[in-house]
Every structure is written in C-alpha cells, then in structure tokens.
PDB file of C-alpha atoms in Angstrom:
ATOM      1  CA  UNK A   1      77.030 116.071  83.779  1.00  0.00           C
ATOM      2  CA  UNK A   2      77.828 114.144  86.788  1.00  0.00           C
ATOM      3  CA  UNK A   3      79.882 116.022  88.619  1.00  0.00           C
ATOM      4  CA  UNK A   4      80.099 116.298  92.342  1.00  0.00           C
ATOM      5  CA  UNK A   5      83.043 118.834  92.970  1.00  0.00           C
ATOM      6  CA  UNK A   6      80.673 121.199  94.207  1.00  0.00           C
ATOM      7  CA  UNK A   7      79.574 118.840  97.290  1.00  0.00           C
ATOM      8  CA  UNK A   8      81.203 119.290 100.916  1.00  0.00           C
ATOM      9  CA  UNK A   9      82.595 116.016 101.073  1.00  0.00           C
ATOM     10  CA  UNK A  10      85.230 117.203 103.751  1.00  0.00           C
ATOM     11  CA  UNK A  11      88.627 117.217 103.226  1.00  0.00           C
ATOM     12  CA  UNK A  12      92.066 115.774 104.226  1.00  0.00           C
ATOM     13  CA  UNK A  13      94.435 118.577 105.581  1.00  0.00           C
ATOM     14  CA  UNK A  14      93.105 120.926 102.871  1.00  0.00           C
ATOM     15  CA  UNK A  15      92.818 118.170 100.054  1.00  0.00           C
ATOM     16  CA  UNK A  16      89.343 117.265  99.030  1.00  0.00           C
ATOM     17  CA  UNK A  17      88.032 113.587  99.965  1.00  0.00           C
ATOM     18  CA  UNK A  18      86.865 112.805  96.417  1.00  0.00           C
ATOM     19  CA  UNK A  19      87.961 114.252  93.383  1.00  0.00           C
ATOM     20  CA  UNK A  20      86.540 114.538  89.706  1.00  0.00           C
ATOM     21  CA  UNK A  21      89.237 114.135  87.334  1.00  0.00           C
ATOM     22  CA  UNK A  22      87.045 114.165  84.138  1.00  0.00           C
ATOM     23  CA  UNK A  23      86.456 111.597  81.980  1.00  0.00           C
ATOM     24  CA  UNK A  24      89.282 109.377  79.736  1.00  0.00           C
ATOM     25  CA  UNK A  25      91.265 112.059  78.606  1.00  0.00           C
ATOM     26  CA  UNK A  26      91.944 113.853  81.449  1.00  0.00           C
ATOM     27  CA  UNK A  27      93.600 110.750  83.167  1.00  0.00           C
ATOM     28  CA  UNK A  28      96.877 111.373  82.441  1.00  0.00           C
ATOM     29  CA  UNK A  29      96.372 114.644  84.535  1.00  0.00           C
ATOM     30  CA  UNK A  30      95.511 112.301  87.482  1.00  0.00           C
ATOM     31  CA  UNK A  31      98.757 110.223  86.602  1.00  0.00           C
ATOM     32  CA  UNK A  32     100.642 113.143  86.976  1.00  0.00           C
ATOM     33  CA  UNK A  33      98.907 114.199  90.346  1.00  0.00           C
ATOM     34  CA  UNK A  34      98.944 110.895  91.679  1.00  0.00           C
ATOM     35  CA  UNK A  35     103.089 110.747  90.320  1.00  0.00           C
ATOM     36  CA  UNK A  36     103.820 113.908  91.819  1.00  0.00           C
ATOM     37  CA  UNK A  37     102.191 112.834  95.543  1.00  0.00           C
ATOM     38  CA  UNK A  38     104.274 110.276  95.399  1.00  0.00           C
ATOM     39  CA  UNK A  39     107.533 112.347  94.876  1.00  0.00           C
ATOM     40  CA  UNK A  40     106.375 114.825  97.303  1.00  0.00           C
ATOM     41  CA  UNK A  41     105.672 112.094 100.407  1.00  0.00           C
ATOM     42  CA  UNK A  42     108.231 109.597  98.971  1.00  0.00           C
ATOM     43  CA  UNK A  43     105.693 106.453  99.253  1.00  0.00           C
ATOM     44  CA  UNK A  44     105.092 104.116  96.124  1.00  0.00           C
ATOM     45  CA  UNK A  45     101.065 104.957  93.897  1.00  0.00           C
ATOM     46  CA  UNK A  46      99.762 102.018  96.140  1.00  0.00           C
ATOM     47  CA  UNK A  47     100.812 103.520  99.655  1.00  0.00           C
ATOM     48  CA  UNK A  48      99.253 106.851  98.975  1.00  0.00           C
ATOM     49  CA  UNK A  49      95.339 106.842 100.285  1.00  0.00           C
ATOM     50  CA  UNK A  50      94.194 106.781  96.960  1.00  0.00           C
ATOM     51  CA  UNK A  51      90.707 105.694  95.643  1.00  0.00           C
ATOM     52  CA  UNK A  52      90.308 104.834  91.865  1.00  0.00           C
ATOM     53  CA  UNK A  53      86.948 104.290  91.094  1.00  0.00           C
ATOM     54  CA  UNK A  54      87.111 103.538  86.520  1.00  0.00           C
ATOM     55  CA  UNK A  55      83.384 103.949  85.058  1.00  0.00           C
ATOM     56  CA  UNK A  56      82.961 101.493  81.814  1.00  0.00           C
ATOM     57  CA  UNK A  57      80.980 103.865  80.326  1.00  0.00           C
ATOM     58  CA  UNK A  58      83.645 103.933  76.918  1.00  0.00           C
ATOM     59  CA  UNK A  59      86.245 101.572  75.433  1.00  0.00           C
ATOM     60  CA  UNK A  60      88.759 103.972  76.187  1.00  0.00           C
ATOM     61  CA  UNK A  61      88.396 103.479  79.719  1.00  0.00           C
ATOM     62  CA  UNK A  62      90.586  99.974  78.967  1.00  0.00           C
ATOM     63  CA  UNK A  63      93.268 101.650  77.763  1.00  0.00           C
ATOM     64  CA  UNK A  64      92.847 103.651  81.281  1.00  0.00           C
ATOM     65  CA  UNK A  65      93.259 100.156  83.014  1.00  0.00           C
ATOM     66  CA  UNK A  66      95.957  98.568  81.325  1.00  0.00           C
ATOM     67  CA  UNK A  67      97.995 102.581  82.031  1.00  0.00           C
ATOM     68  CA  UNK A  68      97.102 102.244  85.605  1.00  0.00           C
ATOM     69  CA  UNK A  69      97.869  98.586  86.024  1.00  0.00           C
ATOM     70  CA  UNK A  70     101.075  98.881  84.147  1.00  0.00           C
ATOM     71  CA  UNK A  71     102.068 102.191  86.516  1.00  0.00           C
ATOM     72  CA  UNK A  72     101.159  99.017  89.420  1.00  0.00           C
ATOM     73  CA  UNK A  73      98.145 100.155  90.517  1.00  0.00           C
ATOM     74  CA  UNK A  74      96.062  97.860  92.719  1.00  0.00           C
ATOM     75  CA  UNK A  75      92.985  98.034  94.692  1.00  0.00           C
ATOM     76  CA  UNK A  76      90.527  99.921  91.974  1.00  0.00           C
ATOM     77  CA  UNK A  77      86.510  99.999  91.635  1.00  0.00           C
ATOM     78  CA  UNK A  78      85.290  98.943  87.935  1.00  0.00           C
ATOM     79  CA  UNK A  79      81.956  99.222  86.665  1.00  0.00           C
ATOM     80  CA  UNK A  80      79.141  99.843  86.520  1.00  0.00           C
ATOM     81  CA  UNK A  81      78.521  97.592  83.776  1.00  0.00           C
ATOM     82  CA  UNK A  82      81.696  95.473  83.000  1.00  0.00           C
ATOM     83  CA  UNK A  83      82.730  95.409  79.257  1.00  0.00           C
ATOM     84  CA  UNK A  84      81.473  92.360  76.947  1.00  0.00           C
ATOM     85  CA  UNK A  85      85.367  91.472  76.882  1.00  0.00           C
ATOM     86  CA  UNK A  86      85.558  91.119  80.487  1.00  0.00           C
ATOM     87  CA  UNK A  87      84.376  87.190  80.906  1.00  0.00           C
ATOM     88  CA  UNK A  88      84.532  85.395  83.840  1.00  0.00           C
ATOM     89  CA  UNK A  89      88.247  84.283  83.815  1.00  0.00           C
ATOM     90  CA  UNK A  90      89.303  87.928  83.119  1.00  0.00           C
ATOM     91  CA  UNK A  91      87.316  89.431  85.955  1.00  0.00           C
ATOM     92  CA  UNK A  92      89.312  86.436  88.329  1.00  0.00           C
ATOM     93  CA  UNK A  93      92.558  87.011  87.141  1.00  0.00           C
ATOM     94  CA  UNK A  94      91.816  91.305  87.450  1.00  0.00           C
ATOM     95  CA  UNK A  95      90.394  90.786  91.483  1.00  0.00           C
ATOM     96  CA  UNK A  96      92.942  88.207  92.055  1.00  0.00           C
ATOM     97  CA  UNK A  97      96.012  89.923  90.757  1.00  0.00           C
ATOM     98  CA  UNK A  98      95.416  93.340  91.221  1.00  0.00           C
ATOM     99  CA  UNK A  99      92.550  93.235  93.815  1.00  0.00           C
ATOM    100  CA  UNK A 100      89.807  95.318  91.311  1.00  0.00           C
ATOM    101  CA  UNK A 101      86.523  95.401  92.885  1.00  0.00           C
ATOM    102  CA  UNK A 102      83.470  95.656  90.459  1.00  0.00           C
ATOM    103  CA  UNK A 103      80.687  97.740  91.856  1.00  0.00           C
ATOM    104  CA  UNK A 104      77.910  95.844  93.160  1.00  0.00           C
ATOM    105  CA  UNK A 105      75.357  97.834  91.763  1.00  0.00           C
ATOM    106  CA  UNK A 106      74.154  99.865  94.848  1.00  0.00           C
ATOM    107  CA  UNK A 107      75.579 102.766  94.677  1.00  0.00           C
ATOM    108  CA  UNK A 108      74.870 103.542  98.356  1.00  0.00           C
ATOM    109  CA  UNK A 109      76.619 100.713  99.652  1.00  0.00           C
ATOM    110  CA  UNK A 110      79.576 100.945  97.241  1.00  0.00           C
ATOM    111  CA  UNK A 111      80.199 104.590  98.461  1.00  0.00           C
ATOM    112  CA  UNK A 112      80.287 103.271 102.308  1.00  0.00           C
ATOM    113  CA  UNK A 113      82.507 100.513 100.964  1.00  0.00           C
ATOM    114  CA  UNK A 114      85.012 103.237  98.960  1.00  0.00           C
ATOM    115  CA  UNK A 115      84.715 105.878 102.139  1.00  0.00           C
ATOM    116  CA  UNK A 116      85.905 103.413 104.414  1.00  0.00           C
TER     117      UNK A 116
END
C-alpha cells in the first residue's frame, strides 16, 4: 500500500538508495541480502551503508528486532508509534546499547536525518 519502489530515489553504483523489503515476513529475505553483502565485500552487517528503518505497525515486528539485534545490528529507526511494552527504561537501554533511534514524528525531517 505504501510502497515507494517505483520512485527515482537515485542509486549507489546500480543499487537503489532505499529499498522496500515488504513487511514482517519478508525480513528474512533482507537477512539474507544484507548476509550475502557482507560475504561479497567482506565487512561485518554494521560496516555495510545500511539503513534499517522497523515500522511498529504489528507485534511481529519485535520478533524482527530481537533477529536483527541478535545478528548485532546497531544504528536502526523504530516507530512510528513505539509498542505499549516499550517503557521508558527499555527505550534507554535500546538507544544506549544498540543506538535505535525512534522517529520523531516528522516524517520530513526523519528522511533528511536517514539520507544523511
């Protein structure tokens, strides 16, 4: 419904800036392409310029974090609403540990923010 694969973002030497992976259960595909970069330009999931933005929009999307997290993924965007789990202490220990950002809310700054 909200897909954007169709926009000219640009691209990095042939690889589209952004990338729709699908919802929950297509994450394990982006695993697997994120895995497979690595292999390819022997760096580690947190050299490769890689962007994770995880919507809340179902509890499986929890499951995603914990997956990604485990694998030693830092640096992700979470939102836009946080789960009713996610209390104060959690959200500390998540941006202090593993540097997750929640998204502020505008959507135009976030996007400048993820773009770099």
């Amino acid at each position: 419904k909200y897909k954007f694969n169709d926009l000219d973002l640009g691209d990095i030497e042939g690889i589209p800036r952004l990338l729709d992976v699908g919802q929950c259960n297509d994450t394990i595909v982006a695993v697997d392409v994120a895995l497979a970069l690595c292999d390819l330009f022997e760096m580690e999931l947190n050299e490769l310029p890689l962007t994770i933005v995880l919507s809340w929009m179902e509890q499986k999307a929890a499951a995603v974090l914990w997956a990604l997290l485990y694998l030693g993924k830092t640096d992700m965007w979470i939102g836009p609403i946080l789960p009713a789990w996610c209390n104060e202490d959690i959200i500390n220990v998540l941006v202090e540990n593993y540097n997750l950002t929640p998204i502020s809310g505008n959507a135009q700054e976030d996007i400048k923010k993820i773009m770099g």
